[in-house]
PDB file of C-alpha atoms and ligand atoms in Angstrom:
ATOM      1  CA  MET M   1      -4.314  16.639  14.366  1.00  0.00           C
ATOM      2  CA  SER M   2      -4.638  16.174  10.629  1.00  0.00           C
ATOM      3  CA  LEU M   3      -4.414  12.721   9.097  1.00  0.00           C
ATOM      4  CA  GLN M   4      -5.211  12.017   5.489  1.00  0.00           C
ATOM      5  CA  ILE M   5      -4.640   9.349   2.886  1.00  0.00           C
ATOM      6  CA  GLN M   6      -3.921  10.538  -0.625  1.00  0.00           C
ATOM      7  CA  MET M   7      -4.204   7.936  -3.340  1.00  0.00           C
ATOM      8  CA  LEU M   8      -1.236   8.112  -5.674  1.00  0.00           C
ATOM      9  CA  GLY M   9      -2.759   5.492  -7.900  1.00  0.00           C
ATOM     10  CA  THR M  10      -5.904   3.400  -7.876  1.00  0.00           C
ATOM     11  CA  GLY M  11      -5.399   0.989 -10.757  1.00  0.00           C
ATOM     12  CA  SER M  12      -4.867  -2.727 -11.034  1.00  0.00           C
ATOM     13  CA  ALA M  13      -1.528  -4.179 -12.073  1.00  0.00           C
ATOM     14  CA  PHE M  14      -2.595  -4.079 -15.720  1.00  0.00           C
ATOM     15  CA  ALA M  15      -4.566  -0.804 -15.779  1.00  0.00           C
ATOM     16  CA  LYS M  16      -3.392   1.810 -18.243  1.00  0.00           C
ATOM     17  CA  ASN M  17      -5.722   4.682 -17.320  1.00  0.00           C
ATOM     18  CA  TYR M  18      -4.820   4.616 -13.632  1.00  0.00           C
ATOM     19  CA  TYR M  19      -1.507   4.435 -11.860  1.00  0.00           C
ATOM     20  CA  ASN M  20      -0.535   1.450  -9.735  1.00  0.00           C
ATOM     21  CA  THR M  21      -2.392   1.404  -6.451  1.00  0.00           C
ATOM     22  CA  SER M  22      -0.381   3.150  -3.772  1.00  0.00           C
ATOM     23  CA  ALA M  23      -1.167   5.710  -1.131  1.00  0.00           C
ATOM     24  CA  LEU M  24       0.424   8.470   0.843  1.00  0.00           C
ATOM     25  CA  ILE M  25      -0.372   8.793   4.533  1.00  0.00           C
ATOM     26  CA  ARG M  26      -0.149  12.508   5.238  1.00  0.00           C
ATOM     27  CA  SER M  27      -0.090  13.351   8.911  1.00  0.00           C
ATOM     28  CA  THR M  28       0.750  16.658  10.510  1.00  0.00           C
ATOM     29  CA  ASP M  29       4.420  15.757  10.696  1.00  0.00           C
ATOM     30  CA  VAL M  30       5.203  12.901   8.321  1.00  0.00           C
ATOM     31  CA  ASN M  31       4.512  11.550   4.845  1.00  0.00           C
ATOM     32  CA  ILE M  32       4.498   7.759   4.651  1.00  0.00           C
ATOM     33  CA  LEU M  33       4.130   5.945   1.368  1.00  0.00           C
ATOM     34  CA  ILE M  34       2.216   2.664   1.189  1.00  0.00           C
ATOM     35  CA  ASP M  35       3.751   0.685  -1.660  1.00  0.00           C
ATOM     36  CA  CYS M  36       5.731   2.089  -4.531  1.00  0.00           C
ATOM     37  CA  GLY M  37       4.767   0.676  -7.889  1.00  0.00           C
ATOM     38  CA  ALA M  38       6.415   1.421 -11.191  1.00  0.00           C
ATOM     39  CA  THR M  39       4.154   4.441 -11.755  1.00  0.00           C
ATOM     40  CA  THR M  40       4.343   5.835  -8.222  1.00  0.00           C
ATOM     41  CA  PRO M  41       7.324   8.188  -8.808  1.00  0.00           C
ATOM     42  CA  ARG M  42       5.431   9.826 -11.697  1.00  0.00           C
ATOM     43  CA  SER M  43       2.358  10.264  -9.520  1.00  0.00           C
ATOM     44  CA  LEU M  44       4.441  11.819  -6.738  1.00  0.00           C
ATOM     45  CA  ALA M  45       5.873  14.271  -9.257  1.00  0.00           C
ATOM     46  CA  GLU M  46       2.360  15.190 -10.374  1.00  0.00           C
ATOM     47  CA  ILE M  47       1.276  16.137  -6.867  1.00  0.00           C
ATOM     48  CA  GLY M  48       4.505  18.070  -6.380  1.00  0.00           C
ATOM     49  CA  LEU M  49       5.964  15.937  -3.619  1.00  0.00           C
ATOM     50  CA  GLU M  50       9.745  15.598  -3.732  1.00  0.00           C
ATOM     51  CA  LEU M  51      11.294  12.274  -2.799  1.00  0.00           C
ATOM     52  CA  ASP M  52      13.123  13.868   0.108  1.00  0.00           C
ATOM     53  CA  GLN M  53       9.729  14.815   1.595  1.00  0.00           C
ATOM     54  CA  ILE M  54       8.874  11.143   2.081  1.00  0.00           C
ATOM     55  CA  ASP M  55       9.686  10.005   5.588  1.00  0.00           C
ATOM     56  CA  GLY M  56       9.147   6.321   5.020  1.00  0.00           C
ATOM     57  CA  ILE M  57       7.831   3.627   2.710  1.00  0.00           C
ATOM     58  CA  LEU M  58       5.726   0.683   3.847  1.00  0.00           C
ATOM     59  CA  ILE M  59       5.626  -2.372   1.592  1.00  0.00           C
ATOM     60  CA  SER M  60       2.739  -4.860   1.393  1.00  0.00           C
ATOM     61  CA  HIS M  61       4.210  -7.449  -0.988  1.00  0.00           C
ATOM     62  CA  ILE M  62       6.645  -7.756  -3.853  1.00  0.00           C
ATOM     63  CA  HIS M  63       4.521  -7.619  -6.988  1.00  0.00           C
ATOM     64  CA  ALA M  64       5.857  -4.993  -9.394  1.00  0.00           C
ATOM     65  CA  ASP M  65       2.749  -2.814  -9.168  1.00  0.00           C
ATOM     66  CA  HIS M  66       3.631  -2.429  -5.461  1.00  0.00           C
ATOM     67  CA  VAL M  67       7.439  -2.309  -5.488  1.00  0.00           C
ATOM     68  CA  GLY M  68       8.422  -1.615  -9.114  1.00  0.00           C
ATOM     69  CA  GLY M  69       9.271   2.025  -8.347  1.00  0.00           C
ATOM     70  CA  LEU M  70      11.604   1.295  -5.447  1.00  0.00           C
ATOM     71  CA  GLU M  71      14.740   0.991  -7.553  1.00  0.00           C
ATOM     72  CA  GLU M  72      14.125   4.446  -9.013  1.00  0.00           C
ATOM     73  CA  VAL M  73      13.441   5.899  -5.571  1.00  0.00           C
ATOM     74  CA  ALA M  74      16.605   4.346  -4.140  1.00  0.00           C
ATOM     75  CA  PHE M  75      18.796   5.555  -7.000  1.00  0.00           C
ATOM     76  CA  ARG M  76      17.334   9.051  -7.051  1.00  0.00           C
ATOM     77  CA  LEU M  77      17.622   9.509  -3.300  1.00  0.00           C
ATOM     78  CA  PHE M  78      21.244   8.490  -3.536  1.00  0.00           C
ATOM     79  CA  TYR M  79      22.341  10.233  -6.715  1.00  0.00           C
ATOM     80  CA  GLN M  80      19.916  13.156  -7.080  1.00  0.00           C
ATOM     81  CA  TYR M  81      19.138  13.909  -3.432  1.00  0.00           C
ATOM     82  CA  ASN M  82      22.658  13.792  -2.036  1.00  0.00           C
ATOM     83  CA  GLN M  83      22.507  10.298  -0.512  1.00  0.00           C
ATOM     84  CA  LYS M  84      19.309  11.135   1.342  1.00  0.00           C
ATOM     85  CA  ARG M  85      17.909   8.114   3.151  1.00  0.00           C
ATOM     86  CA  THR M  86      14.346   7.266   3.920  1.00  0.00           C
ATOM     87  CA  LYS M  87      12.900   4.582   6.148  1.00  0.00           C
ATOM     88  CA  LEU M  88      11.628   1.322   4.740  1.00  0.00           C
ATOM     89  CA  TYR M  89       8.952  -0.303   6.903  1.00  0.00           C
ATOM     90  CA  VAL M  90       8.924  -4.031   6.241  1.00  0.00           C
ATOM     91  CA  THR M  91       8.857  -7.306   8.057  1.00  0.00           C
ATOM     92  CA  GLU M  92      12.292  -8.882   8.164  1.00  0.00           C
ATOM     93  CA  ALA M  93      11.123 -11.791   6.006  1.00  0.00           C
ATOM     94  CA  LEU M  94       9.718  -9.451   3.371  1.00  0.00           C
ATOM     95  CA  ALA M  95      12.903  -7.386   3.371  1.00  0.00           C
ATOM     96  CA  GLN M  96      14.875 -10.521   2.611  1.00  0.00           C
ATOM     97  CA  THR M  97      12.818 -11.511  -0.412  1.00  0.00           C
ATOM     98  CA  LEU M  98      12.441  -7.898  -1.567  1.00  0.00           C
ATOM     99  CA  TRP M  99      16.203  -7.634  -1.869  1.00  0.00           C
ATOM    100  CA  GLU M 100      17.027 -11.113  -3.104  1.00  0.00           C
ATOM    101  CA  ASN M 101      14.166 -11.520  -5.549  1.00  0.00           C
ATOM    102  CA  THR M 102      13.343  -7.995  -6.686  1.00  0.00           C
ATOM    103  CA  LEU M 103      15.924  -5.281  -6.059  1.00  0.00           C
ATOM    104  CA  LYS M 104      19.331  -6.915  -5.912  1.00  0.00           C
ATOM    105  CA  GLY M 105      19.720  -7.149  -9.678  1.00  0.00           C
ATOM    106  CA  GLY M 106      19.439  -3.415 -10.177  1.00  0.00           C
ATOM    107  CA  LEU M 107      20.706  -1.982  -6.904  1.00  0.00           C
ATOM    108  CA  SER M 108      23.728  -4.124  -6.080  1.00  0.00           C
ATOM    109  CA  ASN M 109      26.865  -2.168  -6.935  1.00  0.00           C
ATOM    110  CA  PRO M 110      30.296  -3.737  -6.353  1.00  0.00           C
ATOM    111  CA  THR M 111      32.024  -0.413  -7.028  1.00  0.00           C
ATOM    112  CA  GLU M 112      30.173   1.318  -4.206  1.00  0.00           C
ATOM    113  CA  GLY M 113      30.201  -1.863  -2.100  1.00  0.00           C
ATOM    114  CA  PHE M 114      26.405  -1.974  -2.025  1.00  0.00           C
ATOM    115  CA  ASN M 115      25.027  -5.466  -1.590  1.00  0.00           C
ATOM    116  CA  GLN M 116      22.059  -5.154   0.753  1.00  0.00           C
ATOM    117  CA  LEU M 117      18.805  -3.257   1.192  1.00  0.00           C
ATOM    118  CA  GLY M 118      20.234  -1.367   4.145  1.00  0.00           C
ATOM    119  CA  ASP M 119      22.776   0.279   1.842  1.00  0.00           C
ATOM    120  CA  TYR M 120      19.950   2.386   0.435  1.00  0.00           C
ATOM    121  CA  PHE M 121      17.226   2.516   3.078  1.00  0.00           C
ATOM    122  CA  ASP M 122      16.982   2.800   6.849  1.00  0.00           C
ATOM    123  CA  LEU M 123      15.288  -0.491   7.567  1.00  0.00           C
ATOM    124  CA  VAL M 124      12.574  -0.556  10.209  1.00  0.00           C
ATOM    125  CA  TYR M 125      11.489  -4.113  10.855  1.00  0.00           C
ATOM    126  CA  LEU M 126       7.817  -4.501  11.657  1.00  0.00           C
ATOM    127  CA  GLU M 127       6.461  -7.452  13.596  1.00  0.00           C
ATOM    128  CA  GLU M 128       3.200  -8.946  12.450  1.00  0.00           C
ATOM    129  CA  TYR M 129       0.255  -7.855  14.672  1.00  0.00           C
ATOM    130  CA  VAL M 130       2.462  -5.447  16.636  1.00  0.00           C
ATOM    131  CA  PRO M 131       1.514  -1.770  16.303  1.00  0.00           C
ATOM    132  CA  TYR M 132       4.480   0.428  15.428  1.00  0.00           C
ATOM    133  CA  VAL M 133       4.419   4.045  16.524  1.00  0.00           C
ATOM    134  CA  ILE M 134       5.816   6.271  13.778  1.00  0.00           C
ATOM    135  CA  ASP M 135       5.041   9.414  15.709  1.00  0.00           C
ATOM    136  CA  THR M 136       2.516  10.628  18.259  1.00  0.00           C
ATOM    137  CA  ASN M 137      -0.158  10.930  15.576  1.00  0.00           C
ATOM    138  CA  LEU M 138       0.551   7.830  13.527  1.00  0.00           C
ATOM    139  CA  THR M 139       0.665   4.124  14.319  1.00  0.00           C
ATOM    140  CA  ILE M 140       0.807   1.352  11.748  1.00  0.00           C
ATOM    141  CA  GLU M 141       0.304  -2.373  12.078  1.00  0.00           C
ATOM    142  CA  VAL M 142       0.731  -5.086   9.485  1.00  0.00           C
ATOM    143  CA  ILE M 143      -1.152  -8.347   9.504  1.00  0.00           C
ATOM    144  CA  PRO M 144      -0.448 -11.290   7.201  1.00  0.00           C
ATOM    145  CA  THR M 145      -3.216 -11.857   4.652  1.00  0.00           C
ATOM    146  CA  LEU M 146      -3.737 -14.230   1.743  1.00  0.00           C
ATOM    147  CA  HIS M 147      -3.030 -12.988  -1.769  1.00  0.00           C
ATOM    148  CA  ILE M 148      -0.928 -15.628  -3.543  1.00  0.00           C
ATOM    149  CA  ASN M 149      -0.549 -19.012  -1.878  1.00  0.00           C
ATOM    150  CA  GLN M 150       2.698 -19.256   0.085  1.00  0.00           C
ATOM    151  CA  LYS M 151       3.853 -15.715  -0.770  1.00  0.00           C
ATOM    152  CA  LEU M 152       4.290 -13.090   1.934  1.00  0.00           C
ATOM    153  CA  ASN M 153       1.575 -10.462   1.878  1.00  0.00           C
ATOM    154  CA  TYR M 154       0.373  -7.887   4.376  1.00  0.00           C
ATOM    155  CA  SER M 155      -2.642  -5.715   4.993  1.00  0.00           C
ATOM    156  CA  ILE M 156      -2.298  -2.597   7.112  1.00  0.00           C
ATOM    157  CA  PHE M 157      -4.087  -0.901   9.978  1.00  0.00           C
ATOM    158  CA  ILE M 158      -3.465   2.826  10.336  1.00  0.00           C
ATOM    159  CA  ASN M 159      -4.079   4.197  13.827  1.00  0.00           C
ATOM    160  CA  HIS M 160      -6.122   1.026  14.481  1.00  0.00           C
ATOM    161  CA  ARG M 161      -9.130   2.608  12.733  1.00  0.00           C
ATOM    162  CA  THR M 162      -8.320   2.546   9.010  1.00  0.00           C
ATOM    163  CA  PHE M 163      -7.850  -0.725   7.138  1.00  0.00           C
ATOM    164  CA  TYR M 164      -5.830  -0.848   3.916  1.00  0.00           C
ATOM    165  CA  SER M 165      -6.208  -4.251   2.309  1.00  0.00           C
ATOM    166  CA  ALA M 166      -3.494  -3.958  -0.327  1.00  0.00           C
ATOM    167  CA  ASP M 167      -3.964  -7.085  -2.486  1.00  0.00           C
ATOM    168  CA  ILE M 168      -6.012  -9.797  -0.806  1.00  0.00           C
ATOM    169  CA  GLN M 169      -8.373 -12.614  -1.533  1.00  0.00           C
ATOM    170  CA  PHE M 170     -11.790 -11.961  -0.028  1.00  0.00           C
ATOM    171  CA  ASN M 171     -11.810 -12.542   3.713  1.00  0.00           C
ATOM    172  CA  LYS M 172     -15.295 -11.856   4.976  1.00  0.00           C
ATOM    173  CA  GLU M 173     -14.568 -12.958   8.507  1.00  0.00           C
ATOM    174  CA  LEU M 174     -11.576 -10.632   8.777  1.00  0.00           C
ATOM    175  CA  LEU M 175     -13.655  -7.705   7.571  1.00  0.00           C
ATOM    176  CA  ILE M 176     -16.675  -8.380   9.749  1.00  0.00           C
ATOM    177  CA  GLN M 177     -14.973  -9.579  12.927  1.00  0.00           C
ATOM    178  CA  GLU M 178     -11.608  -7.859  13.130  1.00  0.00           C
ATOM    179  CA  VAL M 179     -11.929  -4.774  10.950  1.00  0.00           C
ATOM    180  CA  VAL M 180     -15.449  -3.737  11.888  1.00  0.00           C
ATOM    181  CA  HIS M 181     -16.576  -5.382  15.130  1.00  0.00           C
ATOM    182  CA  THR M 182     -13.294  -5.477  17.039  1.00  0.00           C
ATOM    183  CA  ARG M 183     -11.563  -2.340  15.744  1.00  0.00           C
ATOM    184  CA  ASN M 184     -14.579  -0.423  14.467  1.00  0.00           C
ATOM    185  CA  CYS M 185     -12.592   0.892  11.507  1.00  0.00           C
ATOM    186  CA  HIS M 186     -14.293   3.921  10.039  1.00  0.00           C
ATOM    187  CA  THR M 187     -12.429   3.683   6.744  1.00  0.00           C
ATOM    188  CA  ILE M 188     -11.648   0.609   4.656  1.00  0.00           C
ATOM    189  CA  LEU M 189      -9.603   0.868   1.477  1.00  0.00           C
ATOM    190  CA  HIS M 190     -10.083  -2.390  -0.386  1.00  0.00           C
ATOM    191  CA  ASP M 191      -8.808  -3.890  -3.608  1.00  0.00           C
ATOM    192  CA  CYS M 192     -11.567  -4.674  -6.041  1.00  0.00           C
ATOM    193  CA  GLN M 193     -11.536  -6.833  -9.136  1.00  0.00           C
ATOM    194  CA  LEU M 194     -14.567  -5.738 -11.105  1.00  0.00           C
ATOM    195  CA  SER M 195     -15.158  -8.688 -13.412  1.00  0.00           C
ATOM    196  CA  GLY M 196     -14.338 -12.369 -13.551  1.00  0.00           C
ATOM    197  CA  SER M 197     -13.356 -14.718 -10.769  1.00  0.00           C
ATOM    198  CA  GLY M 198     -11.154 -13.471  -7.980  1.00  0.00           C
ATOM    199  CA  PHE M 199      -8.458 -16.121  -7.601  1.00  0.00           C
ATOM    200  CA  VAL M 200      -5.897 -13.730  -6.083  1.00  0.00           C
ATOM    201  CA  HIS M 201      -8.001 -10.599  -5.524  1.00  0.00           C
ATOM    202  CA  THR M 202     -11.323  -9.675  -3.953  1.00  0.00           C
ATOM    203  CA  THR M 203     -14.138  -9.247  -6.459  1.00  0.00           C
ATOM    204  CA  LEU M 204     -16.853  -6.618  -6.488  1.00  0.00           C
ATOM    205  CA  GLY M 205     -19.403  -9.430  -6.238  1.00  0.00           C
ATOM    206  CA  GLU M 206     -17.791 -10.678  -3.028  1.00  0.00           C
ATOM    207  CA  LEU M 207     -17.714  -7.216  -1.473  1.00  0.00           C
ATOM    208  CA  LEU M 208     -21.389  -6.751  -2.346  1.00  0.00           C
ATOM    209  CA  THR M 209     -22.224  -9.660   0.005  1.00  0.00           C
ATOM    210  CA  LEU M 210     -21.166  -7.487   2.953  1.00  0.00           C
ATOM    211  CA  PRO M 211     -23.850  -5.701   4.997  1.00  0.00           C
ATOM    212  CA  ALA M 212     -24.641  -2.173   3.800  1.00  0.00           C
ATOM    213  CA  GLU M 213     -23.398  -0.781   7.098  1.00  0.00           C
ATOM    214  CA  ILE M 214     -19.922  -2.164   6.292  1.00  0.00           C
ATOM    215  CA  GLN M 215     -20.061  -1.245   2.610  1.00  0.00           C
ATOM    216  CA  LYS M 216     -20.558   2.404   3.610  1.00  0.00           C
ATOM    217  CA  ARG M 217     -17.046   2.414   5.048  1.00  0.00           C
ATOM    218  CA  ILE M 218     -15.402   0.944   1.934  1.00  0.00           C
ATOM    219  CA  TYR M 219     -13.457   2.789  -0.738  1.00  0.00           C
ATOM    220  CA  LEU M 220     -12.675   0.614  -3.753  1.00  0.00           C
ATOM    221  CA  MET M 221      -9.175   0.688  -5.233  1.00  0.00           C
ATOM    222  CA  HIS M 222      -6.938  -1.447  -7.476  1.00  0.00           C
ATOM    223  CA  TYR M 223      -9.551  -1.506 -10.246  1.00  0.00           C
ATOM    224  CA  ASP M 224      -9.276  -2.037 -13.986  1.00  0.00           C
ATOM    225  CA  ASP M 225      -9.694   0.513 -16.766  1.00  0.00           C
ATOM    226  CA  ASP M 226     -13.380  -0.322 -17.179  1.00  0.00           C
ATOM    227  CA  MET M 227     -14.135   1.156 -13.740  1.00  0.00           C
ATOM    228  CA  PRO M 228     -16.433   3.956 -15.090  1.00  0.00           C
ATOM    229  CA  SER M 229     -18.834   1.393 -16.510  1.00  0.00           C
ATOM    230  CA  TYR M 230     -19.428   0.150 -12.940  1.00  0.00           C
ATOM    231  CA  TYR M 231     -20.662   3.466 -11.541  1.00  0.00           C
ATOM    232  CA  GLY M 232     -23.953   2.828  -9.775  1.00  0.00           C
ATOM    233  CA  GLN M 233     -23.236  -0.889  -9.366  1.00  0.00           C
ATOM    234  CA  THR M 234     -21.159  -0.817  -6.185  1.00  0.00           C
ATOM    235  CA  GLY M 235     -23.900  -0.819  -3.558  1.00  0.00           C
ATOM    236  CA  GLU M 236     -22.942   1.510  -0.726  1.00  0.00           C
ATOM    237  CA  MET M 237     -19.253   1.446  -1.704  1.00  0.00           C
ATOM    238  CA  THR M 238     -17.384   4.264  -3.429  1.00  0.00           C
ATOM    239  CA  PHE M 239     -14.610   4.186  -5.988  1.00  0.00           C
ATOM    240  CA  VAL M 240     -11.671   6.177  -4.696  1.00  0.00           C
ATOM    241  CA  GLN M 241     -10.206   8.389  -7.394  1.00  0.00           C
ATOM    242  CA  GLN M 242      -6.562   8.889  -8.187  1.00  0.00           C
ATOM    243  CA  HIS M 243      -4.996  11.697  -6.121  1.00  0.00           C
ATOM    244  CA  ALA M 244      -8.127  11.932  -3.951  1.00  0.00           C
ATOM    245  CA  LEU M 245      -7.601  12.901  -0.330  1.00  0.00           C
ATOM    246  CA  ILE M 246      -9.490  10.981   2.344  1.00  0.00           C
ATOM    247  CA  ASP M 247      -9.639  12.313   5.869  1.00  0.00           C
ATOM    248  CA  ILE M 248      -8.868   9.476   8.318  1.00  0.00           C
ATOM    249  CA  SER M 249      -8.317  11.547  11.447  1.00  0.00           C
ATOM    250  CA  GLY M 250     -11.557  10.368  13.108  1.00  0.00           C
TER     251      GLY M 250
HETATM  252  O1  LIG Y 301      -1.591 -16.414  -9.440  1.00  0.00           O
HETATM  253  C1  LIG Y 301      -1.688 -15.325 -10.029  1.00  0.00           C
HETATM  254  C2  LIG Y 301      -0.653 -14.376 -10.009  1.00  0.00           C
HETATM  255  C3  LIG Y 301      -0.827 -13.170 -10.650  1.00  0.00           C
HETATM  256  N1  LIG Y 301      -1.994 -12.903 -11.309  1.00  0.00           N
HETATM  257  C4  LIG Y 301      -2.180 -11.607 -12.008  1.00  0.00           C
HETATM  258  O2  LIG Y 301      -0.934 -10.908 -12.019  1.00  0.00           O
HETATM  259  C5  LIG Y 301      -1.070  -9.715 -11.255  1.00  0.00           C
HETATM  260  C6  LIG Y 301       0.116  -9.294 -10.455  1.00  0.00           C
HETATM  261  O3  LIG Y 301      -0.224  -8.103  -9.708  1.00  0.00           O
HETATM  262  P1  LIG Y 301      -1.539  -8.106  -8.803  1.00  0.00           P
HETATM  263  O4  LIG Y 301      -1.341  -8.974  -7.635  1.00  0.00           O
HETATM  264  O5  LIG Y 301      -1.996  -6.727  -8.621  1.00  0.00           O
HETATM  265  O6  LIG Y 301      -2.636  -8.803  -9.733  1.00  0.00           O
HETATM  266  C7  LIG Y 301      -2.207 -10.020 -10.283  1.00  0.00           C
HETATM  267  C8  LIG Y 301      -3.150 -10.723 -11.202  1.00  0.00           C
HETATM  268  O7  LIG Y 301      -3.782  -9.819 -12.060  1.00  0.00           O
HETATM  269  C9  LIG Y 301      -3.011 -13.818 -11.319  1.00  0.00           C
HETATM  270  O8  LIG Y 301      -4.082 -13.585 -11.873  1.00  0.00           O
HETATM  271  N2  LIG Y 301      -2.824 -15.013 -10.674  1.00  0.00           N
HETATM  272 ZN1  LIG Y 302      -1.462  -5.273  -7.116  1.00  0.00          ZN
HETATM  273 ZN1  LIG Y 303      -0.286  -8.416  -5.848  1.00  0.00          ZN
END
C-alpha cells in the first residue's frame, strides 16, 4: 500500500515565493486534496494533475489561502470537465459558512438554478472526532482546533498516524498528549510563523519548546518568504518544500 502526501504549496497567506499551503494525499487508489487556496489550481497544473483526477477535497477553514481556489475548481469541473463532480469533505457547519460567506457570490447562478454547494460538489459531511473511511487504505478524521476565536477550524488526522495542523494556535497539550502519546503519529505537518508573535498561528519559537523526540516528526509548512534565512534554526524540525512528497504509509 502506497500513501504519500505531496505539498502543493507551503507558504503563508501572504507569501509570494511559495504557493498557499495545501496538500495532496496520494494513496494507491485516490487523490484527496487538503484545502484549495487561490494558488492551488496553478500548483496542480505544474505537477500535471488534472482536476478530474481529484477524488475529493477536504477543507480546514474558510480563509482565502485555504479555499480561494474552490470557485475556479467548481467552474472548471462543470464547464471544462463536462460537469464532472468531485467530493467535498466538510463538516455540515463549515459547508454552510463556506457557501454563504465565501462561494455563493461567485457560484450562485439563477439561470442554471444553482443556489447551493451541492449543485457543484458531492457533499460528504464529516463529524468531528469520527474517523471517515475514504477507502480501505485511507481514513481521515477532523478535530476542531483554535485558529481565530469563534471561527470554525479543523485539524486533520490521516490514517490516525499523520497529523496535519492546517492553521492553528500553538496547542502543546494536543501535540504531546493526543498526537504523540495517544496516537503515536509518525508524521506531523505543522503551520509555522517564523517571526513575531503568533496570535492566530503557531510560531517557530513555540514549536522549539517541544521535546526533540517530537520535533523529529515535524515538517514545517505555511511559512513566509524569509524561510531560507531560518535554515539551521529549526531544531530537529524540517521545512517541507513545495511539491515535496512525504511517505506516510508507515
Ligand atoms: O485575527 C487575525 C486574522 C488574520 N490575520 C492574518 O490574516 C491571515 C489570513 O490567513 P491565515 O490564517 O493563513 O493567516 C492570517 C494572518 O496572517 C491575523 O494576523 N489576525
Ligand atoms: Zn492559512
Ligand atoms: Zn487561516
